[in-house]
Short mmCIF file of C-alpha atoms in Angstrom, two decimals:
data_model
loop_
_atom_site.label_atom_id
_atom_site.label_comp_id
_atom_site.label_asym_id
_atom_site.label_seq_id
_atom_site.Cartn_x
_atom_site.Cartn_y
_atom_site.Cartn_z
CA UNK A 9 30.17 -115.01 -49.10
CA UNK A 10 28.24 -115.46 -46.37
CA UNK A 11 29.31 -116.78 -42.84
CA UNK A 12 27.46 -118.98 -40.62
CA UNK A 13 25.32 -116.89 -38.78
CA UNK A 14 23.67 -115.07 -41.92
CA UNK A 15 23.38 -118.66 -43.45
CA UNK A 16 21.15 -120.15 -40.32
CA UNK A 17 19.12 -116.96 -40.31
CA UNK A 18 18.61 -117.02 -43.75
CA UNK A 19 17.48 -120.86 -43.25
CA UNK A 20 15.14 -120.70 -40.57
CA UNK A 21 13.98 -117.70 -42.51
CA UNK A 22 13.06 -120.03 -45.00
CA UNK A 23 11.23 -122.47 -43.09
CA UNK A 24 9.26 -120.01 -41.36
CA UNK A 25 7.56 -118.81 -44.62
CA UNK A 26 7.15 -122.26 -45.42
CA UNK A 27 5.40 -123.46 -41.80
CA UNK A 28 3.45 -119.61 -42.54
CA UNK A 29 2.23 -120.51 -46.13
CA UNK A 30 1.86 -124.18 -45.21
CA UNK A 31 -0.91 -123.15 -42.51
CA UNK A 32 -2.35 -120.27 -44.90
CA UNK A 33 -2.92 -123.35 -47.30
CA UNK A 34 -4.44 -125.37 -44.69
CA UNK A 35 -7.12 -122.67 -43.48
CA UNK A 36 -7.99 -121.64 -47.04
CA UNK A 37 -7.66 -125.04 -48.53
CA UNK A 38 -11.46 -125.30 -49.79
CA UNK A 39 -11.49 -121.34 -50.80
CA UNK A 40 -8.48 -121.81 -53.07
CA UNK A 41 -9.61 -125.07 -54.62
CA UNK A 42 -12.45 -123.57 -55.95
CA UNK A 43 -10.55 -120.72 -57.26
CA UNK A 44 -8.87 -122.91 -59.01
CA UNK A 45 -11.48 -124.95 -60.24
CA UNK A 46 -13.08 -122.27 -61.67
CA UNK A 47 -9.84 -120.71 -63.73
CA UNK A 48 -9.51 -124.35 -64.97
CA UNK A 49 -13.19 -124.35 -66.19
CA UNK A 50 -12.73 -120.91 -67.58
CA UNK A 51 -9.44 -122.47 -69.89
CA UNK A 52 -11.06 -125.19 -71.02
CA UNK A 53 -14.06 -122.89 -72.03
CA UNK A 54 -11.07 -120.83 -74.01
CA UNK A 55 -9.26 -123.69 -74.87
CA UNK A 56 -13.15 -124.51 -76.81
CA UNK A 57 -13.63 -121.17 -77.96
CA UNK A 58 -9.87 -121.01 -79.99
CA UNK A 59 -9.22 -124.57 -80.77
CA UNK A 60 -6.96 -123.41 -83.91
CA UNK A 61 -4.91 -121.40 -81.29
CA UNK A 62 -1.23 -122.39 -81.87
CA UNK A 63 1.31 -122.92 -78.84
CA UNK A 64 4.74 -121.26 -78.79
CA UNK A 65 7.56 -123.28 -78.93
CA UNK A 66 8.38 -122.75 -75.40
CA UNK A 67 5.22 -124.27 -74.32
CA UNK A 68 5.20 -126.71 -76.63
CA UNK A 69 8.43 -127.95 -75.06
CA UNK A 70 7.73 -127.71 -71.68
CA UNK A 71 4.39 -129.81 -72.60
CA UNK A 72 6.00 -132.50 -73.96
CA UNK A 73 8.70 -132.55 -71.82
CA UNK A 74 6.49 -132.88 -68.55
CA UNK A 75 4.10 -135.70 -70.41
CA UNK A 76 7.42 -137.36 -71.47
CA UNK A 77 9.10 -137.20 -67.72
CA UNK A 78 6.26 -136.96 -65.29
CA UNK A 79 4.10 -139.15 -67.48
CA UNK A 80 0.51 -136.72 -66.70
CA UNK A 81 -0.75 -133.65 -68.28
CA UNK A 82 0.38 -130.77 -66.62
CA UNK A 83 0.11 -126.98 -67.99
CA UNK A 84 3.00 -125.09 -69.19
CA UNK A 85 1.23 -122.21 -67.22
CA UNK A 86 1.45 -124.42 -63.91
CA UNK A 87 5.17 -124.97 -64.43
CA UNK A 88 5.90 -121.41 -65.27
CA UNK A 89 3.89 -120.05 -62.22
CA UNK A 90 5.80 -122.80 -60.12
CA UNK A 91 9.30 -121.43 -61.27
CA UNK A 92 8.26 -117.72 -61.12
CA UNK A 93 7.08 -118.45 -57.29
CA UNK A 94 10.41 -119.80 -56.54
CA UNK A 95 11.82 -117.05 -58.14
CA UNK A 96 10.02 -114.24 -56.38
CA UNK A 97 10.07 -116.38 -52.88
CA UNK A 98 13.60 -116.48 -52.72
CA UNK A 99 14.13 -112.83 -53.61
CA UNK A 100 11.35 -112.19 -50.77
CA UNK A 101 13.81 -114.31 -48.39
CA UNK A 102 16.80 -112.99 -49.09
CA UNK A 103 16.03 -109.30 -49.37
CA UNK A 104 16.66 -108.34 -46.35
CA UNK A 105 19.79 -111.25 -45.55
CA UNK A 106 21.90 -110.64 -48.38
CA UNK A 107 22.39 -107.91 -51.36
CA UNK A 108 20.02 -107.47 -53.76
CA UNK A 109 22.65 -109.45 -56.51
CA UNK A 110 23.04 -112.44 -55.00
CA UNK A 111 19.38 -112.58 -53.95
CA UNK A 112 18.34 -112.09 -58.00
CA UNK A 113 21.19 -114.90 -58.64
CA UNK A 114 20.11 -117.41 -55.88
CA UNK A 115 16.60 -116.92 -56.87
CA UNK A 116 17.73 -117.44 -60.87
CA UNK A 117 20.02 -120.71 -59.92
CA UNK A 118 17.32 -122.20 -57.43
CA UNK A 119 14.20 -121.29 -60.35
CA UNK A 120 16.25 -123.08 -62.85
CA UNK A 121 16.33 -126.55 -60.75
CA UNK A 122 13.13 -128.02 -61.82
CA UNK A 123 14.13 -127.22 -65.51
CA UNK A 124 17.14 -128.65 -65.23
CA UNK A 125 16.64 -132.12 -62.75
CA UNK A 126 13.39 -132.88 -65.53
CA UNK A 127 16.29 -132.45 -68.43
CA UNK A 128 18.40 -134.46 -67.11
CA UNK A 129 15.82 -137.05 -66.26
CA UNK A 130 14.79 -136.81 -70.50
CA UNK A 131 17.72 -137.52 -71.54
CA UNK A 132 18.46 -140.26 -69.33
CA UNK A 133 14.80 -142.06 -70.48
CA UNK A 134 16.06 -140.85 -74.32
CA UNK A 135 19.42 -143.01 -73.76
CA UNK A 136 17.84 -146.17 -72.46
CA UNK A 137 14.67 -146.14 -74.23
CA UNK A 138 16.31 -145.75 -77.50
CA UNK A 139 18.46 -149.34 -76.63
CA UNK A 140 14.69 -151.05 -77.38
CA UNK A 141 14.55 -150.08 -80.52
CA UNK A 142 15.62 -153.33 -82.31
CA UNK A 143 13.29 -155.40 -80.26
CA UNK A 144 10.52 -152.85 -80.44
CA UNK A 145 10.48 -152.75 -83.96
CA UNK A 146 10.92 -156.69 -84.38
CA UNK A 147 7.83 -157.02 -81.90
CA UNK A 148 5.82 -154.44 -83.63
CA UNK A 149 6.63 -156.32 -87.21
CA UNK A 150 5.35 -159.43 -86.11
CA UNK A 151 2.16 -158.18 -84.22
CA UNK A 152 1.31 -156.00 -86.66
CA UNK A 153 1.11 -159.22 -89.27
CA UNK A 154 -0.25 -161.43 -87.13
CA UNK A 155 -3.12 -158.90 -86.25
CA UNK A 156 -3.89 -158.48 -89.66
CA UNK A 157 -2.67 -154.90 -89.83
CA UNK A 158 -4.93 -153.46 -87.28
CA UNK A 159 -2.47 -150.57 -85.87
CA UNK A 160 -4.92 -150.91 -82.62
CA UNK A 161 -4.68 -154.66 -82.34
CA UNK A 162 -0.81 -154.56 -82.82
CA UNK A 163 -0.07 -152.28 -80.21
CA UNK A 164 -2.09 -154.23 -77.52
CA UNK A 165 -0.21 -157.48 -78.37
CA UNK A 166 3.68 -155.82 -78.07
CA UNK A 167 1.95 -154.35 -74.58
CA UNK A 168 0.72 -157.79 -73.96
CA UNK A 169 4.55 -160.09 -75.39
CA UNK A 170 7.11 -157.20 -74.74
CA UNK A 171 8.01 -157.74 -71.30
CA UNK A 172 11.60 -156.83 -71.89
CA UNK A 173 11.17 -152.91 -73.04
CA UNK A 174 11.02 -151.11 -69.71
CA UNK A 175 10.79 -147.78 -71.05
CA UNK A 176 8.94 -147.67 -74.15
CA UNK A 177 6.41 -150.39 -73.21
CA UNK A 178 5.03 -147.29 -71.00
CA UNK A 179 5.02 -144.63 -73.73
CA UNK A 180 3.20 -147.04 -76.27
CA UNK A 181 1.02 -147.92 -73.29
CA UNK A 182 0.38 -144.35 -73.19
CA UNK A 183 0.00 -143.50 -77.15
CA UNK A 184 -2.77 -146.39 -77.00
CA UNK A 185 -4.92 -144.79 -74.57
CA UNK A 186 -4.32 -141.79 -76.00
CA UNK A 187 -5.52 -142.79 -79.57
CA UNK A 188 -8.29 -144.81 -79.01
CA UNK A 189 -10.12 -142.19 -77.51
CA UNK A 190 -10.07 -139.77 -80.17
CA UNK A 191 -10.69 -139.87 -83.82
CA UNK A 192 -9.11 -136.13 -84.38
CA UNK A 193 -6.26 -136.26 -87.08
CA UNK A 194 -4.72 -133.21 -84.92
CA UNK A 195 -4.60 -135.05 -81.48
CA UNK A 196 -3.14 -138.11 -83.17
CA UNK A 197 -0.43 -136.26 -85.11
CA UNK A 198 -0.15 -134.36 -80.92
CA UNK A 199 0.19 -137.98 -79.40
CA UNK A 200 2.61 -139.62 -81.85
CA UNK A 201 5.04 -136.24 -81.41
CA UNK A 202 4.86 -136.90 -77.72
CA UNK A 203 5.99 -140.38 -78.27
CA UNK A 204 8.88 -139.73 -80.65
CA UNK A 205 9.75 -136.58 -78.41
CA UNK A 206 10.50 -138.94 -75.80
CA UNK A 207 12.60 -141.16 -76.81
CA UNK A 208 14.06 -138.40 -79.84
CA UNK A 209 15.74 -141.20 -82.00
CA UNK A 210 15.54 -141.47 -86.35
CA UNK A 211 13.66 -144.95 -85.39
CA UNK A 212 11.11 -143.53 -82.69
CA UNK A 213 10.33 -140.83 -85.75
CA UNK A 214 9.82 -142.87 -88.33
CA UNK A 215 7.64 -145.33 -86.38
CA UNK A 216 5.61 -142.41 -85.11
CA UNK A 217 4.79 -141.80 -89.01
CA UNK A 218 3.76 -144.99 -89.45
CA UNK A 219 1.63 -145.21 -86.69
CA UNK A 220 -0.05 -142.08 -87.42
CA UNK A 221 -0.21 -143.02 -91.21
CA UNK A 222 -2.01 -146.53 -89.91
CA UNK A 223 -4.14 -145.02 -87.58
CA UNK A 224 -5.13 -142.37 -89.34
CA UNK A 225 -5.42 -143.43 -93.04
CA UNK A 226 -5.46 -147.32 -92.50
CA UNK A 227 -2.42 -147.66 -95.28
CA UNK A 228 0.14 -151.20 -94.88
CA UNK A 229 2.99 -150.20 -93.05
CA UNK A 230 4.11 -153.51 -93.25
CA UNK A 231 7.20 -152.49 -95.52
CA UNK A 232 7.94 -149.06 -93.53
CA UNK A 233 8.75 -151.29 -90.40
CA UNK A 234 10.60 -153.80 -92.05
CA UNK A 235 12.92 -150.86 -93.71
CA UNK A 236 13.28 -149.51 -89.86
CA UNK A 237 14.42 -153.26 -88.72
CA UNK A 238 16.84 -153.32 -91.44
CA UNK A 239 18.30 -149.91 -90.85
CA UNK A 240 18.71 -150.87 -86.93
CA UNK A 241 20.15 -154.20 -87.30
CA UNK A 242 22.92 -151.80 -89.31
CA UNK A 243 23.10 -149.83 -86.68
CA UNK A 244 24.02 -152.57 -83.94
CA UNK A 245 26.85 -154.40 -86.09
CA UNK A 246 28.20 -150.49 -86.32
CA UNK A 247 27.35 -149.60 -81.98
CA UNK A 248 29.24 -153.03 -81.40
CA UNK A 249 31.78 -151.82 -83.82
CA UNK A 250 31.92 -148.44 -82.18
CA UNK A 251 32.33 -150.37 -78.82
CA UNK A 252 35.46 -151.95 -79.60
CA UNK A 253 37.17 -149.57 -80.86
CA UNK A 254 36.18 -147.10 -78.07
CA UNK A 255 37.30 -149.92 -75.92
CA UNK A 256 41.11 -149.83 -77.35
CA UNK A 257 40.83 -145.93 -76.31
CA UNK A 258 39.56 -146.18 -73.25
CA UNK A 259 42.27 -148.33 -72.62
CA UNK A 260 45.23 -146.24 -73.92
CA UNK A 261 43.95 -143.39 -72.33
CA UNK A 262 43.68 -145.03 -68.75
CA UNK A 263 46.73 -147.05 -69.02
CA UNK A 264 49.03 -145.30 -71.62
CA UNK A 265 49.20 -142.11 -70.11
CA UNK A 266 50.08 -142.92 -66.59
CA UNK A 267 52.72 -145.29 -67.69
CA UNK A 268 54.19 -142.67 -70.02
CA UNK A 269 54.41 -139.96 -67.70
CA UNK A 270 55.90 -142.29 -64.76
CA UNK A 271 58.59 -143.35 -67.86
CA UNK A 272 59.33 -140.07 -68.08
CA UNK A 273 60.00 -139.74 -64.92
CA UNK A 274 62.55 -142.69 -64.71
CA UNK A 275 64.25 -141.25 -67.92
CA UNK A 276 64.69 -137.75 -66.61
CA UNK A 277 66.33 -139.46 -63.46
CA UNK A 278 68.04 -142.21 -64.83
CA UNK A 279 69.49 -140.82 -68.40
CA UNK A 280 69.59 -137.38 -67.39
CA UNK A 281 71.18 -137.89 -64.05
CA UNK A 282 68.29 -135.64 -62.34
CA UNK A 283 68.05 -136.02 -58.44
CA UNK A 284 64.54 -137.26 -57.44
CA UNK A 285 64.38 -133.83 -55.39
CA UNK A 286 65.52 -131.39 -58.26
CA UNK A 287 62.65 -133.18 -60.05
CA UNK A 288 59.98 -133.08 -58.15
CA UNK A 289 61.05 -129.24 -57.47
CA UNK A 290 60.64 -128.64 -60.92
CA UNK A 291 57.88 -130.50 -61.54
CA UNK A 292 55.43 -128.86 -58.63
CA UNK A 293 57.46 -125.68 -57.56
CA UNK A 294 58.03 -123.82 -60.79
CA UNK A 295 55.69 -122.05 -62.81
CA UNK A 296 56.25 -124.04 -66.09
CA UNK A 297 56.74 -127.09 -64.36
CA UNK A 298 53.20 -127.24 -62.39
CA UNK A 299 51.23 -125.57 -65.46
CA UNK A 300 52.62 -128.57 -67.75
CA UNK A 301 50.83 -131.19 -64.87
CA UNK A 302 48.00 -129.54 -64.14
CA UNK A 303 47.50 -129.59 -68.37
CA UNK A 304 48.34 -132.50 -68.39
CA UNK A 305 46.03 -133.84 -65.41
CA UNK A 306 42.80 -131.79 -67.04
CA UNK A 307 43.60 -133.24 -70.74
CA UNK A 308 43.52 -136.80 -69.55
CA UNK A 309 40.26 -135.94 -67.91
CA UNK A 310 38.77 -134.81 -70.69
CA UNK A 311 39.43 -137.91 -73.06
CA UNK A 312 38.12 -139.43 -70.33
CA UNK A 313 34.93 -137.46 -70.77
CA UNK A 314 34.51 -137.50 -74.48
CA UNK A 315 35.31 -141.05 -74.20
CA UNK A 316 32.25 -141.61 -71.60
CA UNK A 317 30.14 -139.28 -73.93
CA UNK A 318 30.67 -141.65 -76.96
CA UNK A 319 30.15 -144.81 -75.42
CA UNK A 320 27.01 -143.30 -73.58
CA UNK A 321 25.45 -141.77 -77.39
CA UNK A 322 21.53 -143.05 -77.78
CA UNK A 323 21.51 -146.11 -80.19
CA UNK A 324 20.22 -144.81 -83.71
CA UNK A 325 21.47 -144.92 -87.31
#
């Protein structure tokens, strides 16, 4: 561990190669924007060149999972050359301040932060978006006939009436753009993934198919979407079943098990004749007596956790 003093050096350590690169930045600020300008223009000339050119599922992951939490287009490559430069800074910093281990596992831990804050961010957009689904799905239905089945046309009028989904107004918002200005069958099938990706239900699947079926092919999905509706309207009589009965638990876990431990208690002392002292001797200064408590204390906590896991699962069927 390290003590105080190592921990300010290694701090204003840090800034200083911040404040350094800050004002490298600053003097070559037009140099390096071309650089980059140029490496972009050389992808895209690539990108042209190979347009059959699969991804690999690790970029295909961290694509979609910046459009979905960021909401732009950034570059796998940009995200990876971000983390590695955390990586390699830290080591840098730490080289000489610490040992060469915990310099490799600060650098891992602090590299693995952006991953991990734009996970958790995901999955908190997954939970809530996928709560709209009933009225997305009964707004979509009804557009979608009054517009005459024009997948286009629909879309804009559950942007234009849906003032109530937070979350996935935005990501249809953004599928619109998105499809309107191509006519490629592979970008739509790209856009529709990114939308279903997002909020990573059975529902926000299914009505990615359609939509891609509609706006690709032109077929009714009429049917499809009413099939969806049905299948969520299921789902909410069984959430709201769900509900109660993971209300009864939450309540015999948070009152039941305090009250039967303190009855306990007043047995052991009142039927077994067992001073309050002797008790509380055996209860927190023995071996058997304080592993039985802490068990007991960490089991409680985790019903507590499974049971704010369950009530917390996205809505689906």
């Amino acid at each position: 561990m390290m003590n105080f003093r190592e921990v300010c050096v290694f701090v204003i350590t840090l800034l200083l190669y911040i404040i350094l690169f800050a004002g490298l930045y600053l003097l070559m600020k037009n140099q390096i924007t071309l650089v980059i300008s140029r490496m972009n223009s050389h992808k895209r000339l690539r990108l042209r060149r190979k347009p059959n050119q699969a991804e690999n599922r690790l970029d295909q992951h961290l694509r979609l999972l910046l459009l979905s939490v960021i909401g732009k287009r950034i570059s796998p490559k940009s995200f990876k050359i971000f983390t590695s430069l955390i990586f390699t800074g830290i080591i840098a910093i730490g080289y000489g301040n610490v040992s060469i281990m915990s310099a490799i596992i600060t650098a891992t831990l602090l590299s693995l932060l952006p991953y991990l804050m734009l996970r958790i961010r995901l999955e908190s957009i997954r939970r809530r978006s996928s709560f709209e689904g009933e009225n997305l799905i009964s707004s979509f239905l009804s557009q979608y006939r009054i517009k005459q089945y024009n997948i286009y046309e629909t879309i804009e009028g559950v942007l234009a009436e849906a003032n109530e989904l937070k979350l996935t107004r935005k990501l249809l918002f953004r599928l619109l753009i998105d499809i309107r200005n191509t006519g490629s069958e592979t970008v739509i099938n790209e856009v529709v993934r990114s939308f279903s990706f997002a909020i990573n239900t059975n529902w926000s699947r299914m009505l990615s198919n359609c939509i891609k079926t509609a706006a690709i092919n032109g077929i009714n999905i009429s049917l499809a979407l009413e099939d969806i509706l049905i299948q969520l309207r299921e789902a909410r009589a069984l959430a709201e079943e769900r509900k109660r009965l993971n209300s009864e638990a939450v309540r015999m876990t948070i009152f039941m098990v305090p009250i039967m431990y303190i009855a306990t208690v007043i047995m052991s002392i009142n039927y077994m004749e067992m001073p309050i002292g002797e008790f509380v001797h055996n209860q927190f200064y023995t071996t058997e007596g304080f592993t039985l408590f802490m068990l007991t204390i960490f089991l409680f906590l985790t019903n507590l956790m499974f049971i704010e896991m369950i009530q917390n699962k996205r809505f689906d069927y």
